[in-house]
CSV table of C-alpha atoms in Angstrom, one decimal:
chain,number,residue,atom,x,y,z
A,1,GLU,CA,-0.5,0.6,0.0
A,2,TYR,CA,2.8,2.8,0.8
A,3,GLN,CA,4.8,1.8,-2.8
A,4,ARG,CA,1.6,3.0,-4.3
A,5,VAL,CA,0.8,5.7,-2.1
A,6,GLY,CA,4.1,6.6,-0.9
A,7,PRO,CA,5.4,9.2,-4.3
A,8,ALA,CA,2.5,11.2,-3.0
A,9,LEU,CA,2.8,11.6,0.4
A,10,ASN,CA,6.0,12.2,-1.2
A,11,ASN,CA,5.4,15.8,-3.0
A,12,CYS,CA,2.9,16.2,-0.4
A,13,THR,CA,5.6,16.5,2.3
A,14,PHE,CA,7.4,18.6,0.4
A,15,ILE,CA,5.2,21.2,-1.0
A,16,THR,CA,3.6,21.8,2.9
A,17,TYR,CA,7.1,21.0,4.6
A,18,ARG,CA,7.4,24.8,5.6
A,19,TYR,CA,3.7,25.3,7.3
A,20,THR,CA,4.5,22.0,10.5
A,21,ALA,CA,4.9,23.1,13.4
A,22,SER,CA,7.7,19.6,13.7
A,23,GLU,CA,9.3,18.5,10.9
A,24,PHE,CA,6.4,15.6,10.0
A,25,PHE,CA,6.8,13.8,13.5
A,26,TRP,CA,3.4,11.3,12.7
A,27,LEU,CA,3.5,11.1,9.0
A,28,GLU,CA,7.5,9.7,9.2
A,29,ASN,CA,7.3,7.0,12.6
A,30,MET,CA,3.8,5.6,10.6
A,31,LYS,CA,6.4,5.5,7.6
A,32,SER,CA,9.3,3.8,9.7
A,33,LEU,CA,6.0,1.1,11.4
A,34,VAL,CA,5.0,-0.1,7.2
A,35,ASP,CA,8.6,-0.1,5.9
A,36,LYS,CA,9.0,-2.7,9.1
A,37,LYS,CA,11.8,0.0,9.8
A,38,PHE,CA,11.6,-0.6,14.0
A,39,SER,CA,15.2,1.0,14.7
A,40,ARG,CA,14.0,4.2,13.6
A,41,LEU,CA,11.2,4.7,16.0
A,42,PRO,CA,12.4,7.7,18.4
A,43,GLY,CA,13.1,6.9,22.3
A,44,MET,CA,15.7,3.3,20.6
A,45,VAL,CA,18.6,5.3,22.1
A,46,LYS,CA,18.6,7.5,24.2
A,47,SER,CA,20.3,9.3,22.3
A,48,ASP,CA,17.1,10.2,21.3
A,49,PHE,CA,15.4,12.2,24.1
A,50,ALA,CA,18.5,15.2,23.6
A,51,ILE,CA,15.0,16.3,20.6
A,52,LEU,CA,11.9,14.2,22.5
A,53,LEU,CA,12.2,15.7,25.2
A,54,SER,CA,13.1,19.9,23.5
A,55,ASP,CA,9.7,21.0,24.0
A,56,TYR,CA,6.3,20.1,25.7
A,57,GLU,CA,4.5,19.6,22.3
A,58,ARG,CA,6.9,16.9,21.3
A,59,ALA,CA,7.1,15.8,23.8
A,60,LYS,CA,3.8,15.1,24.2
A,61,LEU,CA,3.4,14.2,20.0
A,62,TRP,CA,6.1,11.4,20.8
A,63,LEU,CA,4.2,9.5,24.3
A,64,LYS,CA,1.4,9.2,22.2
A,65,TYR,CA,3.7,7.9,19.2
A,66,ALA,CA,4.8,5.3,22.3
A,67,LEU,CA,1.4,4.3,23.2
A,68,TYR,CA,-0.3,4.0,20.1
A,69,THR,CA,2.6,1.7,18.8
A,70,ASN,CA,2.4,-0.9,22.1
A,71,ARG,CA,5.6,0.0,24.0
A,72,GLU,CA,4.6,2.0,27.0
A,73,GLY,CA,7.4,0.6,28.4
A,74,VAL,CA,9.8,2.5,27.3
A,75,ILE,CA,8.5,5.1,28.5
A,76,THR,CA,8.4,4.2,31.8
A,77,GLU,CA,12.7,2.4,31.9
A,78,ASN,CA,13.6,5.9,30.9
A,79,ILE,CA,11.3,8.5,32.8
A,80,ALA,CA,14.6,10.2,34.3
A,81,LEU,CA,15.5,11.8,31.7
A,82,PHE,CA,11.7,14.3,31.6
A,83,PRO,CA,13.0,17.5,32.6
A,84,GLN,CA,11.3,18.4,36.1
A,85,GLU,CA,9.3,21.3,34.9
A,86,PHE,CA,7.3,18.3,32.3
A,87,TYR,CA,5.5,17.4,35.4
A,88,ARG,CA,3.6,20.7,35.9
A,89,ASN,CA,1.9,19.5,32.2
A,90,LEU,CA,-1.0,17.7,32.3
A,91,ALA,CA,-2.0,16.6,29.2
A,92,ILE,CA,1.9,14.8,30.1
A,93,ARG,CA,1.2,13.6,33.1
A,94,GLU,CA,-1.5,11.9,32.1
A,95,LEU,CA,-0.2,10.3,28.5
A,96,ILE,CA,2.4,9.2,31.4
A,97,GLY,CA,0.3,8.5,34.2
A,98,MET,CA,-1.6,5.6,30.6
A,99,ALA,CA,2.4,4.2,30.6
A,100,PHE,CA,2.9,3.3,34.1
A,101,TYR,CA,-1.1,1.7,34.0
A,102,ARG,CA,-0.5,-0.7,30.4
A,103,LYS,CA,2.4,-1.8,32.9
A,104,LYS,CA,0.2,-2.5,35.7
A,105,ASP,CA,2.3,-0.7,38.1
A,106,TYR,CA,-0.6,1.8,39.5
A,107,LEU,CA,0.8,3.0,42.1
A,108,MET,CA,3.3,5.0,40.0
A,109,ALA,CA,0.1,5.4,37.4
A,110,ASN,CA,-2.3,6.9,39.9
A,111,GLU,CA,1.4,8.8,41.1
A,112,PHE,CA,0.6,10.7,37.7
A,113,ILE,CA,-3.5,11.4,37.3
A,114,GLU,CA,-4.5,11.6,40.5
A,115,ASP,CA,-5.8,14.9,40.6
A,116,LEU,CA,-6.5,15.2,37.0
A,117,ALA,CA,-9.5,16.0,34.9
A,118,SER,CA,-10.0,15.1,32.3
A,119,PRO,CA,-12.1,11.8,30.5
A,120,ASN,CA,-8.5,9.8,30.1
A,121,ALA,CA,-7.7,10.2,33.8
A,122,ASP,CA,-11.4,9.2,34.7
A,123,ASN,CA,-11.2,5.5,32.5
A,124,ILE,CA,-7.8,4.8,34.4
A,125,ARG,CA,-9.5,5.7,37.7
A,126,GLY,CA,-12.0,3.2,37.0
A,127,ASP,CA,-10.0,0.6,35.4
A,128,MET,CA,-8.2,0.7,38.7
A,129,ALA,CA,-11.0,0.4,41.3
A,130,LEU,CA,-13.1,-2.5,38.9
A,131,GLY,CA,-9.1,-4.4,39.0
A,132,LYS,CA,-10.4,-4.0,43.2
A,133,ARG,CA,-14.1,-5.0,42.6
A,134,GLU,CA,-15.0,-1.7,43.8
A,135,TRP,CA,-18.1,-1.0,41.3
A,136,GLU,CA,-19.4,1.6,42.2
A,137,ILE,CA,-16.8,3.2,42.7
A,138,ALA,CA,-15.4,1.9,39.1
A,139,TYR,CA,-19.0,3.6,38.1
A,140,GLY,CA,-18.8,7.5,39.2
A,141,HIS,CA,-14.7,6.9,37.8
A,142,PHE,CA,-16.1,6.4,34.2
A,143,ARG,CA,-20.1,8.4,34.3
A,144,LEU,CA,-17.7,11.2,35.2
A,145,ALA,CA,-15.6,10.4,33.2
A,146,LEU,CA,-19.4,11.0,30.5
A,147,LYS,CA,-20.1,14.0,31.5
A,148,ARG,CA,-16.5,15.2,30.4
A,149,LYS,CA,-16.8,13.7,26.7
A,150,ASP,CA,-20.2,12.2,26.8
A,151,ASP,CA,-18.8,9.6,23.8
A,152,SER,CA,-16.4,8.6,25.2
A,153,LEU,CA,-16.1,4.7,23.9
A,154,ASN,CA,-13.9,3.5,26.8
A,155,ALA,CA,-15.7,5.0,29.6
A,156,LEU,CA,-19.9,3.4,28.2
A,157,GLU,CA,-18.5,-0.1,26.9
A,158,ARG,CA,-17.9,-0.3,30.9
A,159,ALA,CA,-20.6,1.7,32.2
A,160,ILE,CA,-22.8,0.2,30.8
A,161,PRO,CA,-22.2,-3.8,32.1
A,162,LEU,CA,-21.3,-2.5,35.7
A,163,ALA,CA,-25.2,-0.5,34.7
A,164,TRP,CA,-26.2,-3.9,34.3
A,165,LYS,CA,-24.8,-4.7,37.3
A,166,LEU,CA,-26.1,-2.8,40.1
A,167,GLU,CA,-29.0,-2.6,38.9
A,168,LEU,CA,-29.2,1.1,37.7
A,169,TRP,CA,-31.4,0.1,35.0
A,170,GLN,CA,-32.8,3.5,33.8
A,171,ASP,CA,-28.8,4.8,34.0
A,172,GLY,CA,-28.2,1.3,31.0
A,173,LEU,CA,-31.1,2.5,29.4
A,174,ASP,CA,-29.8,6.1,29.1
A,175,LEU,CA,-25.9,4.6,28.2
A,176,ILE,CA,-26.8,2.4,25.5
A,177,ALA,CA,-28.7,5.6,24.1
A,178,LYS,CA,-24.6,7.2,23.7
A,179,TYR,CA,-24.0,4.6,20.9
A,180,VAL,CA,-24.3,5.7,17.5
A,181,GLY,CA,-21.4,4.8,15.3
A,182,GLU,CA,-21.2,1.8,12.3
A,183,GLN,CA,-18.7,-0.2,14.3
A,184,PHE,CA,-21.8,-1.6,16.8
A,185,ASP,CA,-24.0,-4.4,16.3
A,186,PRO,CA,-27.8,-2.5,16.0
A,187,ILE,CA,-29.1,-5.8,17.2
A,188,LYS,CA,-26.8,-6.7,20.2
A,189,LEU,CA,-28.2,-3.4,21.0
A,190,LEU,CA,-31.6,-3.8,20.3
A,191,ALA,CA,-31.6,-7.4,22.9
A,192,LEU,CA,-30.3,-5.6,26.2
A,193,GLU,CA,-32.4,-2.6,25.4
A,194,THR,CA,-35.0,-4.6,25.5
A,195,ALA,CA,-34.1,-6.9,28.5
A,196,LEU,CA,-32.8,-3.2,30.0
A,197,ARG,CA,-37.1,-2.3,29.6
A,198,ILE,CA,-38.4,-6.1,30.9
A,199,ARG,CA,-36.9,-5.1,34.4
A,200,LEU,CA,-38.2,-1.8,34.5
A,201,ASN,CA,-41.8,-3.4,33.8
A,202,GLN,CA,-42.0,-1.4,31.0
A,203,TYR,CA,-43.1,-4.5,28.7
A,204,ASP,CA,-44.9,-3.0,26.2
A,205,HIS,CA,-42.3,-1.1,25.3
A,206,ALA,CA,-40.2,-4.3,24.9
A,207,ASP,CA,-42.9,-5.8,23.3
A,208,LYS,CA,-42.3,-3.8,20.3
């Protein structure tokens, strides 16, 4: 696929280069993935970090890319290289917290996200509560994530089963109404809605 679009991609890069603030960081590294040139992925050697951590925006791009490529270990192993002032940047802290969460280091993950007010941070806190079987607390975190971002798929996929488990039938109906897009099976959603309406004694609606 890349061989087919490669020339057009190179031409586009050349024409628009003056407008990029990141030297096409994401695009160039996606090319490395497609070309299977994994040794070129940023963060493979210590010297990479002189550039990767030169400013907030570049650091955020690298953190997102490392998470995208499932290399959260590269983040956690090099945490000592991050300038101290980076920890005041909420977006950077959230991404680092996500890396530690994926590494199952929940103590460190919580250190980075405990005071962050964002859907991703709420979802991580909810997932950690799920691991402790704290159903009500987890549900609260996912509902808060949805309050901040009402179409958060991660929150919806966790909150709906919890609504059923906690017997919050109306909440379950309200949550499945947020599901939109072609990625969802309408038959399964209809079956779930029917089951919820039966629990609510809405038999006419369920029959329909």
